[in-house]
Amino acid sequence: MSPALPRVLLVEPQFVLRRTFAAAARDLGLAEVHEAANLGAAERLAALQSYAAVVLSQEAAPAAAPGALQQLADTAQAARRILLLAPGEAAPDGVTVLRKPVKVKDLLGALAG
């Protein structure tokens, strides 16, 4: 029996990016990705279990992505890694920013690194 993969919460409105990232992370043995299309769905998932990482697209919480990200990380029971997918580069301390559009391989690399 193989060890359980770390759980990652991905909050991204683009279906294709969500599915591609989730499948690649699983196939490469990096993570079990739980997907949410919006912040409300993510908050419901985060209330149920802890996550090793939270990946939030700024499009899912356009007005308050950094604050929403921290609140979501707190709800997700102190995720160890926090990644923000955003058009800019500024981010609060402890948050890794990946500029959109993002390639799945870059997202996987940031998650693994």
PDB file of C-alpha atoms in Angstrom:
ATOM      1  CA  MET A   1       0.000   0.000   0.000  1.00  0.00           C
ATOM      2  CA  SER A   2       1.430   3.372  -1.013  1.00  0.00           C
ATOM      3  CA  PRO A   3       1.453   6.297   1.414  1.00  0.00           C
ATOM      4  CA  ALA A   4      -1.340   8.843   1.180  1.00  0.00           C
ATOM      5  CA  LEU A   5      -0.594  11.821  -1.008  1.00  0.00           C
ATOM      6  CA  PRO A   6      -0.739  15.299   0.534  1.00  0.00           C
ATOM      7  CA  ARG A   7      -4.071  17.031  -0.049  1.00  0.00           C
ATOM      8  CA  VAL A   8      -4.099  20.267  -2.018  1.00  0.00           C
ATOM      9  CA  LEU A   9      -7.081  22.584  -2.350  1.00  0.00           C
ATOM     10  CA  LEU A  10      -7.220  24.247  -5.784  1.00  0.00           C
ATOM     11  CA  VAL A  11      -9.618  27.176  -6.176  1.00  0.00           C
ATOM     12  CA  GLU A  12      -9.766  27.993  -9.880  1.00  0.00           C
ATOM     13  CA  PRO A  13     -12.777  28.927 -12.049  1.00  0.00           C
ATOM     14  CA  GLN A  14     -11.253  27.522 -15.272  1.00  0.00           C
ATOM     15  CA  PHE A  15     -12.382  23.907 -15.558  1.00  0.00           C
ATOM     16  CA  VAL A  16      -9.622  22.801 -17.939  1.00  0.00           C
ATOM     17  CA  LEU A  17      -6.824  24.133 -15.716  1.00  0.00           C
ATOM     18  CA  ARG A  18      -8.392  22.513 -12.628  1.00  0.00           C
ATOM     19  CA  ARG A  19      -8.793  19.113 -14.283  1.00  0.00           C
ATOM     20  CA  THR A  20      -5.366  19.149 -15.947  1.00  0.00           C
ATOM     21  CA  PHE A  21      -3.548  20.138 -12.763  1.00  0.00           C
ATOM     22  CA  ALA A  22      -5.462  17.598 -10.648  1.00  0.00           C
ATOM     23  CA  ALA A  23      -4.778  14.751 -13.086  1.00  0.00           C
ATOM     24  CA  ALA A  24      -1.087  15.623 -13.506  1.00  0.00           C
ATOM     25  CA  ALA A  25      -0.497  15.987  -9.746  1.00  0.00           C
ATOM     26  CA  ARG A  26      -2.160  12.629  -9.123  1.00  0.00           C
ATOM     27  CA  ASP A  27      -0.369  10.852 -11.989  1.00  0.00           C
ATOM     28  CA  LEU A  28       3.021  12.185 -10.867  1.00  0.00           C
ATOM     29  CA  GLY A  29       2.344  11.173  -7.262  1.00  0.00           C
ATOM     30  CA  LEU A  30       2.621  14.777  -5.996  1.00  0.00           C
ATOM     31  CA  ALA A  31      -0.770  15.387  -4.457  1.00  0.00           C
ATOM     32  CA  GLU A  32      -4.425  14.540  -4.170  1.00  0.00           C
ATOM     33  CA  VAL A  33      -6.064  17.696  -5.514  1.00  0.00           C
ATOM     34  CA  HIS A  34      -9.503  18.732  -4.329  1.00  0.00           C
ATOM     35  CA  GLU A  35     -11.084  21.190  -6.733  1.00  0.00           C
ATOM     36  CA  ALA A  36     -13.355  24.165  -6.189  1.00  0.00           C
ATOM     37  CA  ALA A  37     -14.584  26.561  -8.869  1.00  0.00           C
ATOM     38  CA  ASN A  38     -15.223  29.398  -6.427  1.00  0.00           C
ATOM     39  CA  LEU A  39     -14.432  30.614  -2.933  1.00  0.00           C
ATOM     40  CA  GLY A  40     -17.711  29.416  -1.414  1.00  0.00           C
ATOM     41  CA  ALA A  41     -17.131  25.837  -2.546  1.00  0.00           C
ATOM     42  CA  ALA A  42     -13.536  26.021  -1.308  1.00  0.00           C
ATOM     43  CA  GLU A  43     -14.621  27.211   2.121  1.00  0.00           C
ATOM     44  CA  ARG A  44     -17.021  24.270   2.396  1.00  0.00           C
ATOM     45  CA  LEU A  45     -14.252  21.813   1.509  1.00  0.00           C
ATOM     46  CA  ALA A  46     -11.750  23.499   3.838  1.00  0.00           C
ATOM     47  CA  ALA A  47     -14.165  23.237   6.747  1.00  0.00           C
ATOM     48  CA  LEU A  48     -14.216  19.447   6.353  1.00  0.00           C
ATOM     49  CA  GLN A  49     -10.496  18.603   6.313  1.00  0.00           C
ATOM     50  CA  SER A  50      -6.968  19.940   6.422  1.00  0.00           C
ATOM     51  CA  TYR A  51      -4.787  20.627   3.386  1.00  0.00           C
ATOM     52  CA  ALA A  52      -1.023  20.664   2.898  1.00  0.00           C
ATOM     53  CA  ALA A  53      -1.406  23.499   0.389  1.00  0.00           C
ATOM     54  CA  VAL A  54      -3.966  25.951  -0.898  1.00  0.00           C
ATOM     55  CA  VAL A  55      -3.805  27.284  -4.466  1.00  0.00           C
ATOM     56  CA  LEU A  56      -6.130  30.224  -5.117  1.00  0.00           C
ATOM     57  CA  SER A  57      -6.735  31.911  -8.422  1.00  0.00           C
ATOM     58  CA  GLN A  58      -7.303  35.619  -8.019  1.00  0.00           C
ATOM     59  CA  GLU A  59     -10.222  35.193 -10.450  1.00  0.00           C
ATOM     60  CA  ALA A  60     -12.023  33.131  -7.790  1.00  0.00           C
ATOM     61  CA  ALA A  61     -11.841  36.008  -5.302  1.00  0.00           C
ATOM     62  CA  PRO A  62     -11.085  39.081  -7.428  1.00  0.00           C
ATOM     63  CA  ALA A  63     -11.570  41.883  -4.925  1.00  0.00           C
ATOM     64  CA  ALA A  64      -9.765  40.389  -1.959  1.00  0.00           C
ATOM     65  CA  ALA A  65      -7.545  37.533  -3.106  1.00  0.00           C
ATOM     66  CA  PRO A  66      -4.712  37.950  -0.547  1.00  0.00           C
ATOM     67  CA  GLY A  67      -7.147  38.340   2.375  1.00  0.00           C
ATOM     68  CA  ALA A  68      -9.397  35.612   1.039  1.00  0.00           C
ATOM     69  CA  LEU A  69      -6.389  33.373   0.600  1.00  0.00           C
ATOM     70  CA  GLN A  70      -5.271  33.799   4.196  1.00  0.00           C
ATOM     71  CA  GLN A  71      -8.793  33.252   5.508  1.00  0.00           C
ATOM     72  CA  LEU A  72      -9.101  30.131   3.366  1.00  0.00           C
ATOM     73  CA  ALA A  73      -5.717  28.872   4.583  1.00  0.00           C
ATOM     74  CA  ASP A  74      -6.833  29.414   8.179  1.00  0.00           C
ATOM     75  CA  THR A  75     -10.074  27.550   7.518  1.00  0.00           C
ATOM     76  CA  ALA A  76      -8.106  24.769   5.803  1.00  0.00           C
ATOM     77  CA  GLN A  77      -6.378  24.267   9.154  1.00  0.00           C
ATOM     78  CA  ALA A  78      -3.117  26.099   8.543  1.00  0.00           C
ATOM     79  CA  ALA A  79      -2.043  24.921   5.110  1.00  0.00           C
ATOM     80  CA  ARG A  80       1.743  24.768   4.960  1.00  0.00           C
ATOM     81  CA  ARG A  81       2.009  26.094   1.389  1.00  0.00           C
ATOM     82  CA  ILE A  82      -0.002  28.947  -0.064  1.00  0.00           C
ATOM     83  CA  LEU A  83       0.066  29.763  -3.764  1.00  0.00           C
ATOM     84  CA  LEU A  84      -1.731  32.626  -5.480  1.00  0.00           C
ATOM     85  CA  LEU A  85      -2.430  32.601  -9.210  1.00  0.00           C
ATOM     86  CA  ALA A  86      -2.584  36.265 -10.172  1.00  0.00           C
ATOM     87  CA  PRO A  87      -1.723  38.671 -12.979  1.00  0.00           C
ATOM     88  CA  GLY A  88       0.648  40.648 -10.698  1.00  0.00           C
ATOM     89  CA  GLU A  89       3.604  39.691  -8.571  1.00  0.00           C
ATOM     90  CA  ALA A  90       2.862  41.320  -5.196  1.00  0.00           C
ATOM     91  CA  ALA A  91       1.793  38.996  -2.395  1.00  0.00           C
ATOM     92  CA  PRO A  92       1.655  38.913   1.380  1.00  0.00           C
ATOM     93  CA  ASP A  93       4.467  37.211   3.296  1.00  0.00           C
ATOM     94  CA  GLY A  94       4.499  33.438   3.012  1.00  0.00           C
ATOM     95  CA  VAL A  95       2.536  33.404  -0.242  1.00  0.00           C
ATOM     96  CA  THR A  96       4.049  32.278  -3.535  1.00  0.00           C
ATOM     97  CA  VAL A  97       2.682  34.095  -6.578  1.00  0.00           C
ATOM     98  CA  LEU A  98       2.489  32.515 -10.004  1.00  0.00           C
ATOM     99  CA  ARG A  99       1.585  34.889 -12.797  1.00  0.00           C
ATOM    100  CA  LYS A 100      -1.381  34.008 -14.967  1.00  0.00           C
ATOM    101  CA  PRO A 101      -1.599  32.628 -17.498  1.00  0.00           C
ATOM    102  CA  VAL A 102       0.229  29.796 -15.766  1.00  0.00           C
ATOM    103  CA  LYS A 103       1.519  26.591 -17.288  1.00  0.00           C
ATOM    104  CA  VAL A 104       0.543  23.403 -15.485  1.00  0.00           C
ATOM    105  CA  LYS A 105       4.209  22.332 -15.307  1.00  0.00           C
ATOM    106  CA  ASP A 106       5.069  25.604 -13.526  1.00  0.00           C
ATOM    107  CA  LEU A 107       2.225  25.097 -11.075  1.00  0.00           C
ATOM    108  CA  LEU A 108       3.350  21.525 -10.418  1.00  0.00           C
ATOM    109  CA  GLY A 109       6.934  22.739  -9.936  1.00  0.00           C
ATOM    110  CA  ALA A 110       5.853  25.383  -7.430  1.00  0.00           C
ATOM    111  CA  LEU A 111       3.832  22.818  -5.535  1.00  0.00           C
ATOM    112  CA  ALA A 112       6.701  20.328  -5.448  1.00  0.00           C
ATOM    113  CA  GLY A 113       9.321  22.946  -4.580  1.00  0.00           C
TER     114      GLY A 113
END
